Coordinates of C-alpha atoms in Angstrom, one line a residue:
Chain A
M1 CA 0.0 0.0 0.0
K2 CA 2.8 2.4 1.0
R3 CA 4.8 1.5 -2.1
K4 CA 1.8 2.0 -4.3
L5 CA 1.2 5.4 -2.7
I6 CA 4.8 6.5 -3.3
I7 CA 4.7 5.4 -6.9
F8 CA 1.4 7.2 -7.5
G9 CA 2.7 10.3 -5.6
S10 CA 5.8 10.3 -7.8
I11 CA 4.0 10.0 -11.0
L12 CA 1.6 12.8 -9.9
M13 CA 4.5 14.9 -9.0
L14 CA 6.2 14.5 -12.4
T15 CA 3.0 15.1 -14.2
F16 CA 2.5 18.3 -12.3
Y17 CA 6.0 19.4 -13.2
I18 CA 5.5 18.7 -16.8
L19 CA 2.2 20.7 -16.6
I20 CA 4.1 23.6 -15.2
M21 CA 6.8 23.4 -17.7
T22 CA 4.3 23.4 -20.6
S23 CA 1.7 25.7 -19.2
A24 CA 2.7 28.7 -21.4
F25 CA 0.9 27.1 -24.3
V26 CA -2.4 27.6 -22.3
F27 CA -1.5 30.6 -20.0
K28 CA -0.4 32.9 -22.8
N29 CA -4.1 32.9 -24.0
P30 CA -6.5 35.3 -22.3
L31 CA -8.3 34.1 -19.3
T32 CA -10.1 37.3 -18.6
T33 CA -11.1 40.4 -20.6
E34 CA -8.0 42.3 -19.4
D35 CA -5.2 40.0 -20.5
N36 CA -5.7 39.8 -24.2
V37 CA -2.3 41.0 -25.6
I38 CA -3.0 40.0 -29.2
G39 CA -6.3 41.6 -29.1
Q40 CA -4.8 44.8 -27.8
L41 CA -2.1 44.8 -30.5
D42 CA -4.8 44.6 -33.2
L43 CA -6.6 47.5 -31.6
I44 CA -3.3 49.5 -31.4
Q45 CA -2.7 48.7 -35.2
Q46 CA -6.3 49.7 -36.1
A47 CA -6.1 53.0 -34.2
A48 CA -2.7 53.8 -35.8
K49 CA -4.1 53.1 -39.3
N50 CA -7.0 55.5 -38.5
D51 CA -4.6 58.1 -37.3
D52 CA -6.3 58.0 -33.8
W53 CA -3.1 58.2 -31.8
Q54 CA -4.9 59.0 -28.5
R55 CA -6.8 55.7 -28.7
A56 CA -3.5 53.9 -29.8
E57 CA -1.8 55.2 -26.7
S58 CA -4.7 54.1 -24.4
E59 CA -4.9 50.7 -26.0
F60 CA -1.2 50.4 -25.7
I61 CA -1.4 51.0 -21.9
K62 CA -4.0 48.3 -21.6
G63 CA -1.8 46.0 -23.7
K64 CA 1.2 46.6 -21.5
Q65 CA -0.9 45.8 -18.4
A66 CA -2.2 42.6 -20.2
W67 CA 1.4 41.6 -20.9
E68 CA 2.5 42.1 -17.3
K69 CA -0.2 39.7 -16.2
I70 CA 0.7 37.1 -18.8
K71 CA 4.4 37.4 -18.1
N72 CA 3.9 36.3 -14.5
R73 CA 1.8 33.3 -15.7
I74 CA 4.2 32.0 -18.4
Q75 CA 7.6 32.8 -16.7
F76 CA 8.1 29.2 -15.6
S77 CA 7.8 27.7 -19.0
V78 CA 9.2 30.0 -21.6
E79 CA 12.8 31.1 -22.4
K80 CA 13.9 34.4 -20.9
I81 CA 14.7 35.6 -24.4
F82 CA 11.0 35.5 -25.4
V83 CA 10.0 37.6 -22.4
E84 CA 13.0 40.1 -23.1
F85 CA 12.0 40.3 -26.7
V86 CA 8.4 41.2 -26.0
D87 CA 9.5 43.7 -23.4
E88 CA 11.9 45.3 -25.8
E89 CA 9.4 45.4 -28.7
L90 CA 6.7 47.0 -26.5
G91 CA 9.2 49.8 -25.8
T92 CA 9.6 50.2 -29.5
L93 CA 5.9 50.2 -30.1
N94 CA 5.5 52.9 -27.3
G95 CA 8.1 55.0 -29.2
A96 CA 6.4 54.4 -32.6
I97 CA 3.0 55.6 -31.1
K98 CA 4.6 58.7 -29.6
A99 CA 6.3 59.4 -32.9
Q100 CA 2.9 58.7 -34.7
N101 CA 4.7 56.3 -37.2
V102 CA 2.2 54.0 -38.7
D103 CA 4.6 51.8 -40.5
M104 CA 6.6 51.2 -37.4
V105 CA 3.5 50.4 -35.3
I106 CA 2.5 47.8 -37.9
I107 CA 6.0 46.3 -38.1
T108 CA 6.5 46.1 -34.3
T109 CA 2.9 44.6 -33.6
E110 CA 3.4 42.0 -36.3
K111 CA 6.8 41.2 -34.9
I112 CA 5.4 40.6 -31.5
K113 CA 2.5 38.5 -32.9
Y114 CA 4.9 36.3 -34.8
V115 CA 7.0 35.6 -31.7
W116 CA 3.9 35.2 -29.7
Y117 CA 2.7 32.2 -31.7
E118 CA 6.1 30.6 -31.3
M119 CA 6.1 31.1 -27.5
G120 CA 5.4 28.0 -25.4
H121 CA 5.7 25.6 -28.5
Chain B
M1 CA 9.9 38.1 -15.1
D2 CA 11.2 37.5 -11.6
E3 CA 14.2 35.3 -12.2
S4 CA 14.5 34.5 -8.5
I5 CA 11.1 33.0 -8.4
V6 CA 11.7 31.2 -11.7
S7 CA 15.0 29.8 -10.3
L8 CA 13.3 28.7 -7.1
V9 CA 10.5 26.8 -8.9
R10 CA 12.9 25.2 -11.3
S11 CA 15.3 24.3 -8.5
I12 CA 12.5 22.5 -6.7
I13 CA 11.6 20.6 -9.9
A14 CA 15.3 19.6 -10.5
F15 CA 15.9 18.7 -6.9
S16 CA 13.0 16.4 -6.4
T17 CA 13.2 14.9 -9.8
L18 CA 16.9 14.0 -9.2
L19 CA 16.1 12.7 -5.7
L20 CA 13.3 10.5 -7.0
F21 CA 15.4 9.0 -10.0
T22 CA 18.7 8.6 -8.1
R23 CA 16.7 6.3 -5.7
L24 CA 15.7 4.4 -8.8
L25 CA 19.4 4.0 -9.8
G26 CA 20.2 1.9 -6.8
K27 CA 22.4 2.1 -3.7
R28 CA 25.8 1.8 -5.4
Q29 CA 28.2 4.3 -4.1
V30 CA 30.7 6.5 -6.0
G31 CA 33.6 4.1 -5.4
Q32 CA 31.6 1.2 -6.9
L33 CA 30.8 3.0 -10.1
S34 CA 32.6 2.3 -13.4
A35 CA 34.3 5.2 -15.1
F36 CA 31.3 5.7 -17.5
E37 CA 28.8 5.6 -14.7
Y38 CA 30.7 8.2 -12.9
I39 CA 30.9 10.5 -15.8
A40 CA 27.1 9.8 -16.6
G41 CA 26.5 10.8 -13.0
I42 CA 28.4 14.1 -13.4
T43 CA 26.5 14.8 -16.7
I44 CA 23.1 14.1 -15.0
G45 CA 24.1 16.6 -12.2
S46 CA 25.2 19.2 -14.7
I47 CA 21.9 18.9 -16.5
A48 CA 20.0 19.2 -13.3
S49 CA 22.0 22.4 -12.3
S50 CA 21.2 23.8 -15.8
L51 CA 17.5 23.1 -15.4
S52 CA 17.7 24.7 -12.0
V53 CA 19.3 28.1 -12.9
D54 CA 19.7 28.5 -16.7
T55 CA 16.6 30.6 -17.5
S56 CA 17.8 31.3 -20.9
T57 CA 16.3 28.1 -22.1
K58 CA 12.9 26.5 -21.7
P59 CA 12.8 24.0 -18.8
L60 CA 11.0 21.2 -20.6
P61 CA 13.9 20.3 -22.9
Q62 CA 16.3 20.3 -20.0
F63 CA 13.9 18.2 -18.0
I64 CA 13.5 15.7 -20.8
G65 CA 17.4 15.6 -21.2
L66 CA 17.6 14.8 -17.6
I67 CA 15.0 12.1 -17.6
T68 CA 16.6 10.6 -20.8
W69 CA 20.0 10.4 -19.3
I70 CA 18.7 8.8 -16.1
A71 CA 16.5 6.4 -18.1
L72 CA 19.5 5.4 -20.3
V73 CA 21.8 4.8 -17.3
F74 CA 18.9 2.8 -15.7
L75 CA 18.5 0.8 -19.0
L76 CA 22.2 0.0 -19.2
E77 CA 22.1 -1.2 -15.7
I78 CA 19.2 -3.5 -16.3
I79 CA 20.8 -4.8 -19.5
S80 CA 24.1 -5.3 -17.8
I81 CA 22.4 -7.4 -15.2
K82 CA 20.6 -9.5 -17.7
Y83 CA 23.3 -9.9 -20.2
R84 CA 26.7 -10.4 -18.6
W85 CA 28.7 -9.9 -21.7
F86 CA 27.0 -6.5 -22.2
G87 CA 28.0 -5.5 -18.6
K88 CA 31.6 -6.4 -19.3
V89 CA 31.6 -4.4 -22.6
I90 CA 30.3 -1.3 -21.0
S91 CA 32.0 -1.4 -17.6
D92 CA 35.2 -3.3 -18.5
Q93 CA 36.6 -6.1 -16.3
P94 CA 39.1 -6.4 -13.6
I95 CA 42.6 -6.8 -14.9
I96 CA 45.6 -8.4 -13.0
V97 CA 48.5 -6.0 -12.6
V98 CA 50.6 -7.9 -10.1
Q99 CA 51.1 -11.6 -10.0
D100 CA 53.3 -13.4 -7.6
G101 CA 55.1 -10.1 -6.7
K102 CA 55.9 -9.2 -10.3
I103 CA 54.3 -6.2 -12.1
L104 CA 52.6 -7.1 -15.3
E105 CA 53.7 -4.1 -17.4
Q106 CA 51.7 -5.0 -20.5
N107 CA 48.5 -5.0 -18.5
L108 CA 49.3 -1.8 -16.7
R109 CA 50.1 -0.1 -20.1
S110 CA 46.9 -1.4 -21.6
I111 CA 44.7 0.4 -19.1
R112 CA 47.1 3.4 -19.0
Y113 CA 47.8 3.0 -15.4
R114 CA 50.8 4.7 -13.7
Y115 CA 53.4 3.0 -11.5
D116 CA 52.9 5.8 -9.0
S117 CA 49.2 5.0 -8.8
L118 CA 49.8 1.3 -8.4
L119 CA 52.3 1.8 -5.7
G120 CA 50.1 4.2 -3.9
Q121 CA 47.1 2.0 -4.1
L122 CA 49.2 -0.9 -2.8
R123 CA 50.1 1.2 0.3
E124 CA 46.5 2.1 0.8
N125 CA 45.9 -1.7 0.9
N126 CA 48.6 -2.0 3.6
V127 CA 51.0 -3.4 1.2
F128 CA 54.5 -1.9 1.6
D129 CA 56.4 -4.8 0.0
I130 CA 55.3 -5.8 -3.5
T131 CA 56.8 -9.3 -3.0
H132 CA 54.0 -10.0 -0.5
V133 CA 51.4 -9.8 -3.3
K134 CA 50.0 -13.0 -4.8
Y135 CA 47.5 -11.1 -7.0
A136 CA 46.6 -7.4 -7.4
L137 CA 43.7 -6.4 -9.7
I138 CA 42.4 -3.1 -11.0
E139 CA 38.7 -3.2 -10.7
P140 CA 36.4 -1.5 -13.2
S141 CA 35.9 1.3 -10.7
G142 CA 39.6 1.9 -10.8
K143 CA 40.3 0.7 -7.3
L144 CA 43.1 -1.9 -6.7
T145 CA 42.2 -5.1 -4.8
V146 CA 45.0 -7.2 -3.4
L147 CA 45.3 -10.9 -2.4
K148 CA 48.5 -11.3 -0.2
K149 CA 50.5 -14.6 -0.3
P150 CA 49.2 -16.8 2.4
E151 CA 52.3 -16.4 4.6
F152 CA 51.7 -12.6 4.7
E153 CA 48.0 -12.7 5.4
Q154 CA 46.7 -11.6 8.9
L155 CA 46.2 -14.3 11.4
T156 CA 42.6 -15.1 12.1
P157 CA 41.1 -17.0 15.0
N158 CA 40.4 -19.8 12.8
D159 CA 44.1 -20.3 11.9
I160 CA 45.0 -20.9 15.5
K161 CA 41.8 -22.9 16.2
L162 CA 40.4 -20.3 18.5
Q163 CA 36.7 -20.1 19.4
P164 CA 35.8 -16.4 19.2
S165 CA 32.9 -15.1 21.2
N166 CA 29.7 -14.6 19.3
N167 CA 29.3 -11.3 17.6
G168 CA 26.1 -9.7 16.3
L169 CA 24.4 -6.3 15.7
M170 CA 23.9 -3.5 18.2
T171 CA 20.2 -2.5 18.5
E172 CA 19.4 1.1 19.3
V173 CA 16.5 1.4 21.8
I174 CA 16.6 5.1 22.8
I175 CA 17.4 8.1 20.6
D176 CA 17.1 11.6 22.2
G177 CA 15.0 10.3 25.0
V178 CA 12.5 8.5 22.8
I179 CA 12.1 4.7 23.2
I180 CA 12.2 2.8 19.8
K181 CA 9.6 0.2 20.9
E182 CA 10.0 -1.9 17.7
N183 CA 13.7 -2.4 18.3
L184 CA 13.1 -3.3 22.0
A185 CA 10.5 -5.9 21.1
S186 CA 12.8 -7.3 18.4
R187 CA 15.4 -8.1 21.2
N188 CA 12.6 -9.6 23.4
K189 CA 12.9 -6.9 26.0
D190 CA 10.2 -4.6 27.5
E191 CA 10.1 -1.1 28.9
L192 CA 10.3 -2.4 32.4
W193 CA 13.5 -4.1 31.7
L194 CA 14.8 -0.9 30.0
T195 CA 13.8 1.3 33.0
Q196 CA 15.6 -1.1 35.4
Q197 CA 18.8 -1.1 33.3
L198 CA 18.7 2.7 33.0
Q199 CA 18.3 3.1 36.8
A200 CA 21.1 0.7 37.3
Q201 CA 23.3 2.9 35.2
G202 CA 22.3 6.0 37.0
A203 CA 19.7 7.4 34.6
S204 CA 16.6 8.3 36.7
N205 CA 14.8 9.9 33.8
I206 CA 14.6 8.7 30.3
N207 CA 14.9 12.3 29.0
E208 CA 18.5 12.4 30.3
V209 CA 19.4 9.7 27.9
S210 CA 20.8 10.7 24.5
F211 CA 21.4 7.3 23.2
A212 CA 21.0 3.7 24.4
A213 CA 21.5 0.5 22.6
I214 CA 21.4 -3.2 23.4
L215 CA 24.9 -4.6 22.7
P216 CA 25.4 -8.0 21.0
N217 CA 26.2 -9.6 24.4
G218 CA 22.7 -8.4 25.7
Q219 CA 24.1 -5.6 27.9
L220 CA 22.6 -2.1 27.6
Y221 CA 24.8 0.7 26.5
V222 CA 23.8 4.2 27.7
D223 CA 25.0 7.6 26.7
M224 CA 23.6 10.5 28.7
H225 CA 23.1 14.1 27.4
K226 CA 25.5 15.1 30.1
D227 CA 28.6 13.1 29.8
R228 CA 30.5 13.1 33.1
I229 CA 34.0 12.9 31.6
K230 CA 37.1 15.1 31.7
N231 CA 37.5 17.0 28.5
V232 CA 40.8 16.1 26.6
D233 CA 42.2 18.9 24.6
I234 CA 43.8 17.5 21.5
G235 CA 44.4 21.0 19.8
D236 CA 47.7 22.7 19.7
F237 CA 46.2 26.0 18.8
D238 CA 44.8 28.3 21.5
G239 CA 43.2 30.8 19.2
P240 CA 39.7 32.0 19.5
F241 CA 38.2 29.3 17.1

């Protein structure tokens, strides 16, 4: 009985660890209405194309907050380089919005989206 | 990304996984491992440390690497037990390096073993005169085992037809003031006997006892928390530490 309990406990522990290490695949997706990074990037891109820079800036703030939430959830299962890349590109996106550069906004949001789909795979 | 928390979680994963799987790999100690098993052990430790603190890569591939190495070593052990020839192939076999007091240079050269190491290992085996050696073998673990010539072997009670007194195992019955009832029962003793013995040896309260054990001859050995002995200073340094 004790032996079976130890074997079962060990398998459960390893399964739990594997789930933690693969959780980014699930946890990068929005779980509430306030953590949809990809959705916010689309809204920023749309606002920039419409020359609505005030809206682009407010959507960027929401996007940054969404990323901060996601970052805490996925940190145990992704490479540091992915997290640093998104952080860096969000900085560039902020600059592009401030400079009101539509092309740069599109390039940066698409870059983040591209890496986003790779994250956790 | 809080790297401290990530390292903490990953360290817990690496630590418990390593603990779990090293239990699976058996009870052999470092000295009993072959050169390959020793290096495999170092590699496994290295992967575990990488899993623990290297946040530049995903933890899952490192975890899979760790499990794969452990599984392969485990598999090799199983196959070596089942097929003896395979065990010989992967972990080598013992080789004779000294026979009848003569060094077998060719064998020594074939395993790239130095004379210094051979002489050192002979001394570790209490052999200071190579002519006393009947056989000396280098084991797969790299250790030297020595069989001395009969005339230089230590005398045993059997050699002089002496009947030695029985020996056996010591059974601990009290550790830190707590009675180990299972051990007491295994030696067919009860707590009343224990209390009487303790009182006879000057322990009025069981909490005063740090360690007690039933010796092979049936007597009780008692060690108190307060040992009434004179301290012997073996240090030759009267500094503060």
